[in-house]
Coordinates of C-alpha atoms in Angstrom, one line a residue:
X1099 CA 0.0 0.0 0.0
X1100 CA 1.5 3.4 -1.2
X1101 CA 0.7 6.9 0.1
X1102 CA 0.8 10.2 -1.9
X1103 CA 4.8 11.0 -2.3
X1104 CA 5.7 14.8 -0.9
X1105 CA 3.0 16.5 1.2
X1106 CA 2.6 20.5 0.6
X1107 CA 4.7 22.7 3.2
X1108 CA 4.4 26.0 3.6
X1109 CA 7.2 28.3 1.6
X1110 CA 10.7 28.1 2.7
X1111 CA 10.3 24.4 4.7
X1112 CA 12.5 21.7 4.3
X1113 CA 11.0 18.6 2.4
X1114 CA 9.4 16.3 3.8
X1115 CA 11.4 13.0 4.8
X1116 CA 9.7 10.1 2.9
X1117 CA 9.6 7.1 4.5
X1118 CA 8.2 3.4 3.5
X1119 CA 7.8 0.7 6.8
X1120 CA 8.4 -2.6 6.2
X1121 CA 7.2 -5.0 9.2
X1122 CA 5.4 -8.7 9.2
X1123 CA 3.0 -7.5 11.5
X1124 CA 0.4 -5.5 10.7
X1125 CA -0.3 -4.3 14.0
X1126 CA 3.2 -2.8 14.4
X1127 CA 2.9 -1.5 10.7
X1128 CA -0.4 0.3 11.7
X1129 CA 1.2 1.8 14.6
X1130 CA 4.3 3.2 13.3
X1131 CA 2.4 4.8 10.3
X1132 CA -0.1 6.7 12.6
X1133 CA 3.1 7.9 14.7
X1134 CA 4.6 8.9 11.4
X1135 CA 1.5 10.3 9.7
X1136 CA 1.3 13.4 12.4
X1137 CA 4.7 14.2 12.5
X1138 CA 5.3 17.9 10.1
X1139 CA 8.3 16.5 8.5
X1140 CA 8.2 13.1 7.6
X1141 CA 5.3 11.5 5.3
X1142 CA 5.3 7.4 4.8
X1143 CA 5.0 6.9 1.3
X1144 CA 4.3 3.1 1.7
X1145 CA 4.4 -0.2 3.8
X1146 CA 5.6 -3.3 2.7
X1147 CA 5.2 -7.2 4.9
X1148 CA 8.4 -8.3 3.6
X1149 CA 11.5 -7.9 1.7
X1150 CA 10.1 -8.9 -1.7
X1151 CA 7.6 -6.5 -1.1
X1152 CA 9.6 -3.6 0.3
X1153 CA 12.1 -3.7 -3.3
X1154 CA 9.0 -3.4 -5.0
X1155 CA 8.2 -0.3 -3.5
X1156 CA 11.4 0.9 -3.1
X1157 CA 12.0 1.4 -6.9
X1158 CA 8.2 2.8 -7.2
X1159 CA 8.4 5.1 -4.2
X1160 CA 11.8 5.9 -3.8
X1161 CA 12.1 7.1 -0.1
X1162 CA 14.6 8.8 1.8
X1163 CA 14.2 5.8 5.0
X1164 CA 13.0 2.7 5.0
X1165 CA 12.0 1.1 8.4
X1166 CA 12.8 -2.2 8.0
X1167 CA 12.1 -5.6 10.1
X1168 CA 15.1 -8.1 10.2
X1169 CA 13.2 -11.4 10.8
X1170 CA 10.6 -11.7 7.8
X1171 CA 8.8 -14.7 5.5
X1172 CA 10.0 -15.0 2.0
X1173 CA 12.6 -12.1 1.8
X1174 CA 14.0 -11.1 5.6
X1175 CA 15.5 -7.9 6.2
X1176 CA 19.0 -8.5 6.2
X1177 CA 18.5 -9.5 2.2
X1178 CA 16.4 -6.8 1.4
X1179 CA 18.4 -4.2 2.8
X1180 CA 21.5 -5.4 1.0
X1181 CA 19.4 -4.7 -2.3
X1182 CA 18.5 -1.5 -1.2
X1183 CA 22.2 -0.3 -0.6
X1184 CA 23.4 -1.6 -3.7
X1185 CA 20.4 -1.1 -5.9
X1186 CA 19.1 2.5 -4.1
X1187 CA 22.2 4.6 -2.3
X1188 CA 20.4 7.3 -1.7
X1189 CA 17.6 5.4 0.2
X1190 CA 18.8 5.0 3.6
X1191 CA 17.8 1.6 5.8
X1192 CA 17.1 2.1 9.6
X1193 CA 16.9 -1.1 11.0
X1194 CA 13.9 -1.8 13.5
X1195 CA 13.9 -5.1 15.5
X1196 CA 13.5 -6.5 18.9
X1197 CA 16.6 -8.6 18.3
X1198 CA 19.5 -7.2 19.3
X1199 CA 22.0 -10.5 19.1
X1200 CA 25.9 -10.0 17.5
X1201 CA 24.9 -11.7 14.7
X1202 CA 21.3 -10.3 14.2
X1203 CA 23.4 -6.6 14.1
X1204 CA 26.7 -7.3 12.1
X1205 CA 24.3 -9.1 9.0
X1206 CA 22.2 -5.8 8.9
X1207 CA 25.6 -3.4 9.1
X1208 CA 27.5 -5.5 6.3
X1209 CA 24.3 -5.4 4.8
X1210 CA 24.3 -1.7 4.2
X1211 CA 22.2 -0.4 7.2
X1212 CA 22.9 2.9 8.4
X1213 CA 21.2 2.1 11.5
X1214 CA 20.0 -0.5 13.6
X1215 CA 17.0 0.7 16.3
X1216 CA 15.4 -1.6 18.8
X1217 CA 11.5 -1.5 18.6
X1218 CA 11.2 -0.5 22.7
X1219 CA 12.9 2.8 21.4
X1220 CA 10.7 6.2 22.7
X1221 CA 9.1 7.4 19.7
X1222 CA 11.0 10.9 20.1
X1223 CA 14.1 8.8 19.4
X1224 CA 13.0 7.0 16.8
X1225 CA 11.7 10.4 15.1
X1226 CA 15.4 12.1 15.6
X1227 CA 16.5 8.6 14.3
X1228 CA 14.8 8.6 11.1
X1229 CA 16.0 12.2 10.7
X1230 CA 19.5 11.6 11.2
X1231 CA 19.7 8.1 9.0
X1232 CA 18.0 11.0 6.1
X1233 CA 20.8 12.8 6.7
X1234 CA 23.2 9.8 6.2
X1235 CA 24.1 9.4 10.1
X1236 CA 24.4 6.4 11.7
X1237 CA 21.9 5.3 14.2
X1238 CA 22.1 3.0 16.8
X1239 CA 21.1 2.1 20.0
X1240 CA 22.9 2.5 22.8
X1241 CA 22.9 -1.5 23.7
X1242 CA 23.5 -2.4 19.8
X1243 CA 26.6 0.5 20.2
X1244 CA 27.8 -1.2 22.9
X1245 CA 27.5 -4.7 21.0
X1246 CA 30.1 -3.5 18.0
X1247 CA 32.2 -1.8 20.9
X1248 CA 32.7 -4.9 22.6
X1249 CA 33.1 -6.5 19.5
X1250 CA 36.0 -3.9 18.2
X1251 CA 37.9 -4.2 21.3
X1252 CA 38.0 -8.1 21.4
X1253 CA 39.0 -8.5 17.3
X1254 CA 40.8 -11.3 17.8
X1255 CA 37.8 -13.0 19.3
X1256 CA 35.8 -12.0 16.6
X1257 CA 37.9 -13.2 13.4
X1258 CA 35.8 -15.8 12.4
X1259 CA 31.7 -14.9 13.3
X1260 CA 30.2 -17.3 15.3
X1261 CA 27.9 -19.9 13.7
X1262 CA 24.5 -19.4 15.8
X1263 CA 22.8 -23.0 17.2
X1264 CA 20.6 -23.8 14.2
X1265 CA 23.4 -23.0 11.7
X1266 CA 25.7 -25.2 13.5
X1267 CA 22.1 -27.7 13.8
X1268 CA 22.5 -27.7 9.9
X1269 CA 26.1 -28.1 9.9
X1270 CA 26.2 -30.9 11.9
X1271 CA 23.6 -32.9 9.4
X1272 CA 25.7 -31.5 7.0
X1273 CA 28.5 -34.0 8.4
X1274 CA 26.3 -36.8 8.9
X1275 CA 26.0 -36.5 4.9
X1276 CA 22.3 -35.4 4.9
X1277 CA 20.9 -33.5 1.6
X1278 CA 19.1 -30.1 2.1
X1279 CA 15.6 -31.7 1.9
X1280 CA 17.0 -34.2 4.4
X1281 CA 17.8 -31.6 6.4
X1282 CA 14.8 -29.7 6.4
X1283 CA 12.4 -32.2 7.2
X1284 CA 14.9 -33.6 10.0
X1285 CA 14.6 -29.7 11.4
X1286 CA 11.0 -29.1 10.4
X1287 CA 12.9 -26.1 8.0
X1288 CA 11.9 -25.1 4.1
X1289 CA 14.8 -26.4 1.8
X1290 CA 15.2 -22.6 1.1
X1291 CA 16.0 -21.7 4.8
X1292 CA 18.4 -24.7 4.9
X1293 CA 20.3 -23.3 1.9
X1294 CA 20.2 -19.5 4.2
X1295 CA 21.9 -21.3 7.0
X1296 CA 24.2 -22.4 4.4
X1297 CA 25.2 -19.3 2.8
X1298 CA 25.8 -17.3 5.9
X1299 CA 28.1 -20.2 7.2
X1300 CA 29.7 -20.2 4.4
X1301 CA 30.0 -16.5 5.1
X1302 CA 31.4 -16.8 8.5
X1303 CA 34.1 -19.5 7.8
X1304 CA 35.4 -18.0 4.7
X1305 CA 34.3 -21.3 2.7
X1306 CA 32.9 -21.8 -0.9
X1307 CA 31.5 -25.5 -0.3
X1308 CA 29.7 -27.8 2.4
X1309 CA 32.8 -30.1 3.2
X1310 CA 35.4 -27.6 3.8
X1311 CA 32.4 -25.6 5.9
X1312 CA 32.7 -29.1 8.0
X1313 CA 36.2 -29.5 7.8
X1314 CA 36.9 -25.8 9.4
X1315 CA 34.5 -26.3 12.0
X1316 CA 36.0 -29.1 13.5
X1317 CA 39.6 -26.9 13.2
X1318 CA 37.8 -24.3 15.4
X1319 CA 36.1 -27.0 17.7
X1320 CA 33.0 -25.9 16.5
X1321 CA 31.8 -29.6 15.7
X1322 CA 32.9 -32.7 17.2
X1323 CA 36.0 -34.4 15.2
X1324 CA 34.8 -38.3 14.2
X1325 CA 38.0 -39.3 14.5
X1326 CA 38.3 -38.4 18.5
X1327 CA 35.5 -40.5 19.6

């Protein structure tokens, strides 16, 4: 659903900030575009349930923000806002999320986002923060700042990212020579999502194939070595 683009201001104001909200929930979609819809400077132009849908209306509406959910059906955030910085520069993504992992955060900033937001965030903050990722600035909240802090001052600890549970799940069928429909049916997963896990582990160990993924996660004791049993 789209919205008229720039709203009329009176002479000599600044343009309005246009902004499209991507979120699965409709509820939460409802309620940040009545927040939005009353403030003088910022008009949505759009909302969007998941990635796929957000592209879409990213090339048709080109906005300045886009409010974007990580964890979404078909296309999730971290995708869709890789797209967006590639495909749209000038359209800025603030991240929006109640997940505030290490992982959750460094996919959406090597994704592209200019900032990552956590959904208990006062609405005057979120307001400044849609203003300031307009202007280019980086947002973040202060417990996701003190995330990549922690992070910069440990970089030997954080060399090689750290597979989370399910991807090492997958990893570990991986090993016991399962195929990806194996897999998801063993994890109740779609063969697509199995193939995500894939990619990002692939990713995080600096590997182009499934055996040397297993073979460098039994180097970093990630999985169990067969051979030590």
């Amino acid at each position: 659903m789209t919205s008229p683009g720039h709203q009329p201001h009176a002479s000599g104001s600044a343009p309005s900030i246009r902004v499209l909200v991507v979120d699965d929930h409709p509820v939460v979609r409802s309620g940040l575009i009545g927040m939005l819809s009353v403030t003088d400077d910022i008009t949505v132009v759009g909302e969007a349930g998941d990635g796929s849908e957000a592209l879409a209306l990213v090339e048709s509406t080109r906005p300045d923000v886009v409010l974007m959910d990580l964890r979404m059906p078909r296309t999730d955030g971290v995708t869709a806002t890789g797209a967006i910085a590639s495909g749209y520069p000038a359209t800025k993504v603030l991240v929006l999320t109640t997940y505030d992992t290490d992982t959750d955060i460094l996919h959406a900033v090597e994704a592209g986002a200019t900032g990552y937001l956590l959904k208990d965030t006062p609405h005057a903050e979120l307001l400044d923060g849609i203003r300031a990722a307009a202007r280019g600035e980086t947002v973040l909240a202060p417990p996701v700042a003190a995330r990549l802090m922690s992070r910069l001052r440990t970089p030997a600890q954080s060399a090689v990212a750290q597979p989370s549970p399910r991807e090492l799940q997958v990893l570990a069928a991986v090993a016991r020579g399962l195929s990806n429909a194996e897999i998801g049916r063993e994890l109740y997963i779609g063969e697509a999502t199995v193939k995500t896990h894939l990619q990002r582990l692939f990713t995080k160990l600096d590997v182009d194939d499934r055996t040397r993924a297993v073979t460098v996660a039994i180097e970093l004791g990630l999985l169990p070595n067969p051979r030590s049993g």
